[in-house]
Amino acid sequence: EQPSDTEFLQMLAEADQQALQYVSQVNRQSWERGYRALHQEHFDGSKYRTDDYKNRSRLFIPKTRTAVRKDMAAVAASLFGTIDAVNCTAGNEGDPEQRASAAVVKELVNYRTDRQSHKSSIPWFHVAMGARQTSLVTGICLSKQSWKLELKKTGKEKVRGKDGIERTREVWKPYMDRPECELIPPENFVIDPAADWRNPVQDAAYVIIKWPMRIDEIRRRQKDPRRPWKHIEESVLRACGEGAQMQAETIRRAREQGIDRLDKTQSIQEFDVIWVWEVYIRTGGEDWTFLCGNGQYMLTEPETVEEVYPEQAGERPLALGYGALEAFRIFPMSSVESWQMLQQESNDIRNLALDSLKQNIMPVTKVVRGRNVDLDQLKRRGQ
C-alpha cells in the first residue's frame, strides 16, 4: 500500500538524519582535508594555522595536487587519446546485421559525446574528468543518467475536437533533446549506510540527492506540460533555502577555498538558492521516487521508479563509482586521503629546513639595556 505524503516526509526526515550522522562520523573530515590538500592549504587543526607559526615558514608542498594531475592526465590520455569515444565491433564479423548494428552504435555514441553543441551532446570531457577527480579526492563519485528533454512554448494553435468544437491549445517544441549524465557533488547526496557495498546505489533503502535551484527554474518546472510540479507559494519555497545544507557547508568551503558559493550571502532575493530533494526510497514492496522542497513540501506525486524511468528497466538512474576498491565499505578510503601522512611529512621537512636556514642567516638579536639601539630597525632586519 502506498504511504501518504506525510508518511513519506516523515520517513525522509528520519533517513536524512541517519545518513548525515554516518557521513559526519566517517567522511566529512577526510573529504574536507582532501579538498584542502588539493588546493595546497593546511587542514583545520594543523599547527601551521596557529599563532605560534604565524612568523615561521608555512609552505605547503604541492605533492597531492601533482599526483592528482598526473593521474588525470593518464586518464585523459586513455579516454580521449583517439578520435572515437568508443570502438564497437560485431561479435560475429561474418554477420552483416551485427556489423551494421555495431557501426550504428559507434556513430551514435561518438555523436552524443563529441559534438560542440550542448543541445545535442553530453559534455563528456568535463563529466569524465570531474568524476575521476572526485573519486580521487573523496573515494566515490555519483552520477545520474537520464534523457534530457526540455520544451519551449512557441505559440498557440486552433484544433477541432471529436465533438466538432474548435479549441485553442498551446504549442510546445523541443528545445533540448539529448542524453544526460549529471555528476553529483559528494556532499549533496546521502545514502543508506546499510546498503550492499557491491552495488550500494541500487540496493540502498533510500538515496537522497539535494539539488540547488533558482526560483525561475522551479517556476518553469511547474509549467511543464508533461509532469508539472505542484504549485507552492514563493514565500514557502524561499523558506526551503534558509538554514539548509549547513552540514555540507564546510566541504564546499574547503573546495571553493573559503567561500560557499551556494550560501544566501552570495545571492540576491531574485536568485536565491532553493534546495530541491530528489528522493528514491524503497517501502511497501516498491521503489518510489519524488521531489520535495528541502524535505518539507512535496513538489511531485510519489511514483514508482519503473514508471518515471521506464528505460532503466526498474532500476534507479544512478551509478556510484569508486576511486579505489575496498571490500565491504560503501565509502572507501580515497587516494588523496591515503597520501596525507606523506604530504604532512614533506611539509614538515621543508618548513623545518627553511626555519633552520633563516635562523642561521638571521640569528636571534640580543639587545643590551641602556644602549642607544633602534629596536624597530632591528625588527625589520635593515642594514
PDB file of N, CA, C and O in Angstrom, residues 106-161:
ATOM      1  N   LYS A 106      28.378   2.785 -32.625  1.00  0.00           N
ATOM      2  CA  LYS A 106      29.613   3.573 -32.548  1.00  0.00           C
ATOM      3  C   LYS A 106      29.370   5.019 -32.960  1.00  0.00           C
ATOM      4  O   LYS A 106      29.814   5.962 -32.281  1.00  0.00           O
ATOM      5  N   GLU A 107      28.665   5.223 -34.059  1.00  0.00           N
ATOM      6  CA  GLU A 107      28.414   6.583 -34.529  1.00  0.00           C
ATOM      7  C   GLU A 107      27.487   7.343 -33.577  1.00  0.00           C
ATOM      8  O   GLU A 107      27.668   8.549 -33.362  1.00  0.00           O
ATOM      9  N   LEU A 108      26.510   6.662 -33.005  1.00  0.00           N
ATOM     10  CA  LEU A 108      25.607   7.326 -32.062  1.00  0.00           C
ATOM     11  C   LEU A 108      26.354   7.812 -30.825  1.00  0.00           C
ATOM     12  O   LEU A 108      26.174   8.951 -30.372  1.00  0.00           O
ATOM     13  N   VAL A 109      27.197   6.931 -30.254  1.00  0.00           N
ATOM     14  CA  VAL A 109      27.951   7.317 -29.062  1.00  0.00           C
ATOM     15  C   VAL A 109      28.923   8.450 -29.380  1.00  0.00           C
ATOM     16  O   VAL A 109      29.066   9.405 -28.601  1.00  0.00           O
ATOM     17  N   ASN A 110      29.588   8.380 -30.503  1.00  0.00           N
ATOM     18  CA  ASN A 110      30.505   9.454 -30.883  1.00  0.00           C
ATOM     19  C   ASN A 110      29.751  10.763 -31.108  1.00  0.00           C
ATOM     20  O   ASN A 110      30.246  11.844 -30.758  1.00  0.00           O
ATOM     21  N   TYR A 111      28.557  10.682 -31.679  1.00  0.00           N
ATOM     22  CA  TYR A 111      27.757  11.875 -31.917  1.00  0.00           C
ATOM     23  C   TYR A 111      27.337  12.527 -30.598  1.00  0.00           C
ATOM     24  O   TYR A 111      27.355  13.751 -30.462  1.00  0.00           O
ATOM     25  N   ARG A 112      26.981  11.705 -29.615  1.00  0.00           N
ATOM     26  CA  ARG A 112      26.493  12.232 -28.344  1.00  0.00           C
ATOM     27  C   ARG A 112      27.612  12.666 -27.398  1.00  0.00           C
ATOM     28  O   ARG A 112      27.337  13.296 -26.381  1.00  0.00           O
ATOM     29  N   THR A 113      28.867  12.320 -27.705  1.00  0.00           N
ATOM     30  CA  THR A 113      29.969  12.671 -26.804  1.00  0.00           C
ATOM     31  C   THR A 113      31.017  13.562 -27.446  1.00  0.00           C
ATOM     32  O   THR A 113      31.959  13.964 -26.762  1.00  0.00           O
ATOM     33  N   ASP A 114      30.869  13.891 -28.708  1.00  0.00           N
ATOM     34  CA  ASP A 114      31.939  14.605 -29.407  1.00  0.00           C
ATOM     35  C   ASP A 114      31.483  15.925 -30.005  1.00  0.00           C
ATOM     36  O   ASP A 114      32.302  16.708 -30.450  1.00  0.00           O
ATOM     37  N   ARG A 115      30.194  16.208 -30.057  1.00  0.00           N
ATOM     38  CA  ARG A 115      29.716  17.441 -30.667  1.00  0.00           C
ATOM     39  C   ARG A 115      29.949  18.632 -29.745  1.00  0.00           C
ATOM     40  O   ARG A 115      29.989  18.509 -28.533  1.00  0.00           O
ATOM     41  N   GLN A 116      30.083  19.807 -30.339  1.00  0.00           N
ATOM     42  CA  GLN A 116      30.335  21.012 -29.562  1.00  0.00           C
ATOM     43  C   GLN A 116      29.051  21.596 -28.984  1.00  0.00           C
ATOM     44  O   GLN A 116      29.079  22.259 -27.954  1.00  0.00           O
ATOM     45  N   SER A 117      27.922  21.367 -29.622  1.00  0.00           N
ATOM     46  CA  SER A 117      26.662  21.928 -29.167  1.00  0.00           C
ATOM     47  C   SER A 117      26.162  21.189 -27.933  1.00  0.00           C
ATOM     48  O   SER A 117      26.034  19.967 -27.942  1.00  0.00           O
ATOM     49  N   HIS A 118      25.874  21.936 -26.853  1.00  0.00           N
ATOM     50  CA  HIS A 118      25.380  21.296 -25.639  1.00  0.00           C
ATOM     51  C   HIS A 118      23.936  20.845 -25.778  1.00  0.00           C
ATOM     52  O   HIS A 118      23.438  20.120 -24.925  1.00  0.00           O
ATOM     53  N   LYS A 119      23.257  21.269 -26.857  1.00  0.00           N
ATOM     54  CA  LYS A 119      21.876  20.841 -27.057  1.00  0.00           C
ATOM     55  C   LYS A 119      21.786  19.429 -27.600  1.00  0.00           C
ATOM     56  O   LYS A 119      20.722  18.806 -27.543  1.00  0.00           O
ATOM     57  N   SER A 120      22.878  18.917 -28.145  1.00  0.00           N
ATOM     58  CA  SER A 120      22.836  17.593 -28.758  1.00  0.00           C
ATOM     59  C   SER A 120      23.728  16.562 -28.078  1.00  0.00           C
ATOM     60  O   SER A 120      23.523  15.371 -28.260  1.00  0.00           O
ATOM     61  N   SER A 121      24.714  17.012 -27.308  1.00  0.00           N
ATOM     62  CA  SER A 121      25.685  16.061 -26.783  1.00  0.00           C
ATOM     63  C   SER A 121      25.940  16.291 -25.302  1.00  0.00           C
ATOM     64  O   SER A 121      25.709  17.376 -24.760  1.00  0.00           O
ATOM     65  N   ILE A 122      26.458  15.244 -24.659  1.00  0.00           N
ATOM     66  CA  ILE A 122      26.856  15.318 -23.264  1.00  0.00           C
ATOM     67  C   ILE A 122      28.201  16.037 -23.183  1.00  0.00           C
ATOM     68  O   ILE A 122      29.080  15.772 -24.004  1.00  0.00           O
ATOM     69  N   PRO A 123      28.416  16.927 -22.213  1.00  0.00           N
ATOM     70  CA  PRO A 123      29.763  17.491 -22.015  1.00  0.00           C
ATOM     71  C   PRO A 123      30.683  16.422 -21.432  1.00  0.00           C
ATOM     72  O   PRO A 123      31.049  16.439 -20.253  1.00  0.00           O
ATOM     73  N   TRP A 124      31.066  15.478 -22.295  1.00  0.00           N
ATOM     74  CA  TRP A 124      31.651  14.229 -21.837  1.00  0.00           C
ATOM     75  C   TRP A 124      33.012  14.423 -21.185  1.00  0.00           C
ATOM     76  O   TRP A 124      33.344  13.761 -20.198  1.00  0.00           O
ATOM     77  N   PHE A 125      33.831  15.311 -21.718  1.00  0.00           N
ATOM     78  CA  PHE A 125      35.150  15.517 -21.136  1.00  0.00           C
ATOM     79  C   PHE A 125      35.040  16.009 -19.698  1.00  0.00           C
ATOM     80  O   PHE A 125      35.707  15.505 -18.791  1.00  0.00           O
ATOM     81  N   HIS A 126      34.180  16.999 -19.462  1.00  0.00           N
ATOM     82  CA  HIS A 126      34.025  17.543 -18.113  1.00  0.00           C
ATOM     83  C   HIS A 126      33.447  16.496 -17.156  1.00  0.00           C
ATOM     84  O   HIS A 126      33.871  16.399 -15.993  1.00  0.00           O
ATOM     85  N   VAL A 127      32.471  15.737 -17.637  1.00  0.00           N
ATOM     86  CA  VAL A 127      31.855  14.737 -16.765  1.00  0.00           C
ATOM     87  C   VAL A 127      32.853  13.642 -16.394  1.00  0.00           C
ATOM     88  O   VAL A 127      33.003  13.266 -15.229  1.00  0.00           O
ATOM     89  N   ALA A 128      33.575  13.135 -17.407  1.00  0.00           N
ATOM     90  CA  ALA A 128      34.506  12.033 -17.149  1.00  0.00           C
ATOM     91  C   ALA A 128      35.663  12.468 -16.260  1.00  0.00           C
ATOM     92  O   ALA A 128      36.011  11.784 -15.286  1.00  0.00           O
ATOM     93  N   MET A 129      36.264  13.602 -16.557  1.00  0.00           N
ATOM     94  CA  MET A 129      37.396  14.060 -15.761  1.00  0.00           C
ATOM     95  C   MET A 129      36.960  14.535 -14.380  1.00  0.00           C
ATOM     96  O   MET A 129      37.681  14.350 -13.396  1.00  0.00           O
ATOM     97  N   GLY A 130      35.784  15.141 -14.293  1.00  0.00           N
ATOM     98  CA  GLY A 130      35.276  15.534 -12.981  1.00  0.00           C
ATOM     99  C   GLY A 130      34.989  14.332 -12.099  1.00  0.00           C
ATOM    100  O   GLY A 130      35.233  14.358 -10.885  1.00  0.00           O
ATOM    101  N   ALA A 131      34.465  13.252 -12.700  1.00  0.00           N
ATOM    102  CA  ALA A 131      34.214  12.035 -11.936  1.00  0.00           C
ATOM    103  C   ALA A 131      35.515  11.436 -11.421  1.00  0.00           C
ATOM    104  O   ALA A 131      35.595  10.977 -10.275  1.00  0.00           O
ATOM    105  N   ARG A 132      36.551  11.422 -12.265  1.00  0.00           N
ATOM    106  CA  ARG A 132      37.836  10.869 -11.830  1.00  0.00           C
ATOM    107  C   ARG A 132      38.447  11.705 -10.705  1.00  0.00           C
ATOM    108  O   ARG A 132      38.947  11.163  -9.717  1.00  0.00           O
ATOM    109  N   GLN A 133      38.404  13.023 -10.835  1.00  0.00           N
ATOM    110  CA  GLN A 133      38.962  13.877  -9.788  1.00  0.00           C
ATOM    111  C   GLN A 133      38.199  13.710  -8.470  1.00  0.00           C
ATOM    112  O   GLN A 133      38.804  13.615  -7.399  1.00  0.00           O
ATOM    113  N   THR A 134      36.861  13.644  -8.550  1.00  0.00           N
ATOM    114  CA  THR A 134      36.065  13.469  -7.342  1.00  0.00           C
ATOM    115  C   THR A 134      36.368  12.134  -6.669  1.00  0.00           C
ATOM    116  O   THR A 134      36.457  12.045  -5.439  1.00  0.00           O
ATOM    117  N   SER A 135      36.539  11.079  -7.465  1.00  0.00           N
ATOM    118  CA  SER A 135      36.831   9.770  -6.884  1.00  0.00           C
ATOM    119  C   SER A 135      38.225   9.734  -6.267  1.00  0.00           C
ATOM    120  O   SER A 135      38.458   8.998  -5.305  1.00  0.00           O
ATOM    121  N   LEU A 136      39.167  10.521  -6.780  1.00  0.00           N
ATOM    122  CA  LEU A 136      40.494  10.583  -6.184  1.00  0.00           C
ATOM    123  C   LEU A 136      40.473  11.304  -4.839  1.00  0.00           C
ATOM    124  O   LEU A 136      41.163  10.915  -3.899  1.00  0.00           O
ATOM    125  N   VAL A 137      39.673  12.359  -4.746  1.00  0.00           N
ATOM    126  CA  VAL A 137      39.665  13.178  -3.530  1.00  0.00           C
ATOM    127  C   VAL A 137      38.786  12.568  -2.448  1.00  0.00           C
ATOM    128  O   VAL A 137      39.160  12.537  -1.269  1.00  0.00           O
ATOM    129  N   THR A 138      37.601  12.064  -2.828  1.00  0.00           N
ATOM    130  CA  THR A 138      36.649  11.560  -1.833  1.00  0.00           C
ATOM    131  C   THR A 138      36.500  10.046  -1.851  1.00  0.00           C
ATOM    132  O   THR A 138      35.879   9.491  -0.948  1.00  0.00           O
ATOM    133  N   GLY A 139      37.000   9.372  -2.869  1.00  0.00           N
ATOM    134  CA  GLY A 139      36.890   7.926  -2.954  1.00  0.00           C
ATOM    135  C   GLY A 139      35.673   7.436  -3.707  1.00  0.00           C
ATOM    136  O   GLY A 139      35.594   6.258  -4.057  1.00  0.00           O
ATOM    137  N   ILE A 140      34.688   8.323  -3.978  1.00  0.00           N
ATOM    138  CA  ILE A 140      33.455   7.929  -4.660  1.00  0.00           C
ATOM    139  C   ILE A 140      33.069   8.996  -5.669  1.00  0.00           C
ATOM    140  O   ILE A 140      33.567  10.132  -5.625  1.00  0.00           O
ATOM    141  N   CYS A 141      32.174   8.652  -6.585  1.00  0.00           N
ATOM    142  CA  CYS A 141      31.549   9.633  -7.463  1.00  0.00           C
ATOM    143  C   CYS A 141      30.185   9.088  -7.865  1.00  0.00           C
ATOM    144  O   CYS A 141      30.054   7.917  -8.219  1.00  0.00           O
ATOM    145  N   LEU A 142      29.174   9.926  -7.773  1.00  0.00           N
ATOM    146  CA  LEU A 142      27.800   9.545  -8.107  1.00  0.00           C
ATOM    147  C   LEU A 142      27.340  10.323  -9.326  1.00  0.00           C
ATOM    148  O   LEU A 142      27.558  11.531  -9.421  1.00  0.00           O
ATOM    149  N   SER A 143      26.706   9.619 -10.269  1.00  0.00           N
ATOM    150  CA  SER A 143      26.171  10.273 -11.460  1.00  0.00           C
ATOM    151  C   SER A 143      24.748   9.792 -11.703  1.00  0.00           C
ATOM    152  O   SER A 143      24.373   8.687 -11.311  1.00  0.00           O
ATOM    153  N   LYS A 144      24.000  10.644 -12.381  1.00  0.00           N
ATOM    154  CA  LYS A 144      22.620  10.309 -12.756  1.00  0.00           C
ATOM    155  C   LYS A 144      22.522  10.315 -14.268  1.00  0.00           C
ATOM    156  O   LYS A 144      22.894  11.300 -14.925  1.00  0.00           O
ATOM    157  N   GLN A 145      22.014   9.209 -14.822  1.00  0.00           N
ATOM    158  CA  GLN A 145      21.857   9.060 -16.275  1.00  0.00           C
ATOM    159  C   GLN A 145      20.375   9.128 -16.637  1.00  0.00           C
ATOM    160  O   GLN A 145      19.577   8.373 -16.086  1.00  0.00           O
ATOM    161  N   SER A 146      20.023  10.010 -17.526  1.00  0.00           N
ATOM    162  CA  SER A 146      18.627  10.148 -17.938  1.00  0.00           C
ATOM    163  C   SER A 146      18.595  10.799 -19.318  1.00  0.00           C
ATOM    164  O   SER A 146      19.636  11.090 -19.906  1.00  0.00           O
ATOM    165  N   TRP A 147      17.387  11.013 -19.806  1.00  0.00           N
ATOM    166  CA  TRP A 147      17.215  11.696 -21.090  1.00  0.00           C
ATOM    167  C   TRP A 147      16.717  13.105 -20.813  1.00  0.00           C
ATOM    168  O   TRP A 147      15.721  13.295 -20.128  1.00  0.00           O
ATOM    169  N   LYS A 148      17.435  14.082 -21.333  1.00  0.00           N
ATOM    170  CA  LYS A 148      17.105  15.480 -21.070  1.00  0.00           C
ATOM    171  C   LYS A 148      16.258  16.022 -22.209  1.00  0.00           C
ATOM    172  O   LYS A 148      16.736  16.200 -23.332  1.00  0.00           O
ATOM    173  N   LEU A 149      14.996  16.259 -21.906  1.00  0.00           N
ATOM    174  CA  LEU A 149      14.066  16.818 -22.889  1.00  0.00           C
ATOM    175  C   LEU A 149      13.433  18.068 -22.291  1.00  0.00           C
ATOM    176  O   LEU A 149      12.673  17.987 -21.333  1.00  0.00           O
ATOM    177  N   GLU A 150      13.791  19.205 -22.840  1.00  0.00           N
ATOM    178  CA  GLU A 150      13.241  20.481 -22.394  1.00  0.00           C
ATOM    179  C   GLU A 150      12.409  21.074 -23.516  1.00  0.00           C
ATOM    180  O   GLU A 150      12.846  21.121 -24.674  1.00  0.00           O
ATOM    181  N   LEU A 151      11.206  21.522 -23.173  1.00  0.00           N
ATOM    182  CA  LEU A 151      10.267  22.070 -24.142  1.00  0.00           C
ATOM    183  C   LEU A 151      10.146  23.575 -23.975  1.00  0.00           C
ATOM    184  O   LEU A 151      10.280  24.107 -22.874  1.00  0.00           O
ATOM    185  N   LYS A 152       9.888  24.246 -25.092  1.00  0.00           N
ATOM    186  CA  LYS A 152       9.693  25.691 -25.075  1.00  0.00           C
ATOM    187  C   LYS A 152       8.381  26.012 -25.792  1.00  0.00           C
ATOM    188  O   LYS A 152       8.121  25.502 -26.880  1.00  0.00           O
ATOM    189  N   LYS A 153       7.578  26.864 -25.156  1.00  0.00           N
ATOM    190  CA  LYS A 153       6.293  27.238 -25.755  1.00  0.00           C
ATOM    191  C   LYS A 153       6.521  28.200 -26.913  1.00  0.00           C
ATOM    192  O   LYS A 153       7.170  29.242 -26.756  1.00  0.00           O
ATOM    193  N   THR A 154       6.012  27.820 -28.084  1.00  0.00           N
ATOM    194  CA  THR A 154       6.229  28.624 -29.295  1.00  0.00           C
ATOM    195  C   THR A 154       4.986  29.374 -29.747  1.00  0.00           C
ATOM    196  O   THR A 154       5.057  30.143 -30.704  1.00  0.00           O
ATOM    197  N   GLY A 155       3.881  29.163 -29.118  1.00  0.00           N
ATOM    198  CA  GLY A 155       2.665  29.866 -29.524  1.00  0.00           C
ATOM    199  C   GLY A 155       1.418  29.044 -29.248  1.00  0.00           C
ATOM    200  O   GLY A 155       1.423  28.133 -28.407  1.00  0.00           O
ATOM    201  N   LYS A 156       0.347  29.356 -29.972  1.00  0.00           N
ATOM    202  CA  LYS A 156      -0.925  28.651 -29.808  1.00  0.00           C
ATOM    203  C   LYS A 156      -1.473  28.278 -31.175  1.00  0.00           C
ATOM    204  O   LYS A 156      -1.137  28.907 -32.189  1.00  0.00           O
ATOM    205  N   GLU A 157      -2.277  27.255 -31.191  1.00  0.00           N
ATOM    206  CA  GLU A 157      -2.907  26.831 -32.431  1.00  0.00           C
ATOM    207  C   GLU A 157      -4.336  26.391 -32.137  1.00  0.00           C
ATOM    208  O   GLU A 157      -4.669  26.018 -30.999  1.00  0.00           O
ATOM    209  N   LYS A 158      -5.185  26.435 -33.177  1.00  0.00           N
ATOM    210  CA  LYS A 158      -6.576  26.032 -33.032  1.00  0.00           C
ATOM    211  C   LYS A 158      -6.755  24.622 -33.573  1.00  0.00           C
ATOM    212  O   LYS A 158      -6.263  24.299 -34.658  1.00  0.00           O
ATOM    213  N   VAL A 159      -7.397  23.792 -32.785  1.00  0.00           N
ATOM    214  CA  VAL A 159      -7.659  22.408 -33.183  1.00  0.00           C
ATOM    215  C   VAL A 159      -9.142  22.126 -32.994  1.00  0.00           C
ATOM    216  O   VAL A 159      -9.818  22.729 -32.155  1.00  0.00           O
ATOM    217  N   ARG A 160      -9.663  21.213 -33.830  1.00  0.00           N
ATOM    218  CA  ARG A 160     -11.070  20.840 -33.749  1.00  0.00           C
ATOM    219  C   ARG A 160     -11.160  19.458 -33.111  1.00  0.00           C
ATOM    220  O   ARG A 160     -10.537  18.499 -33.551  1.00  0.00           O
ATOM    221  N   GLY A 161     -11.928  19.358 -32.053  1.00  0.00           N
ATOM    222  CA  GLY A 161     -12.079  18.122 -31.324  1.00  0.00           C
ATOM    223  C   GLY A 161     -13.055  17.167 -31.987  1.00  0.00           C
ATOM    224  O   GLY A 161     -13.667  17.475 -33.028  1.00  0.00           O
TER     225      GLY A 161
END
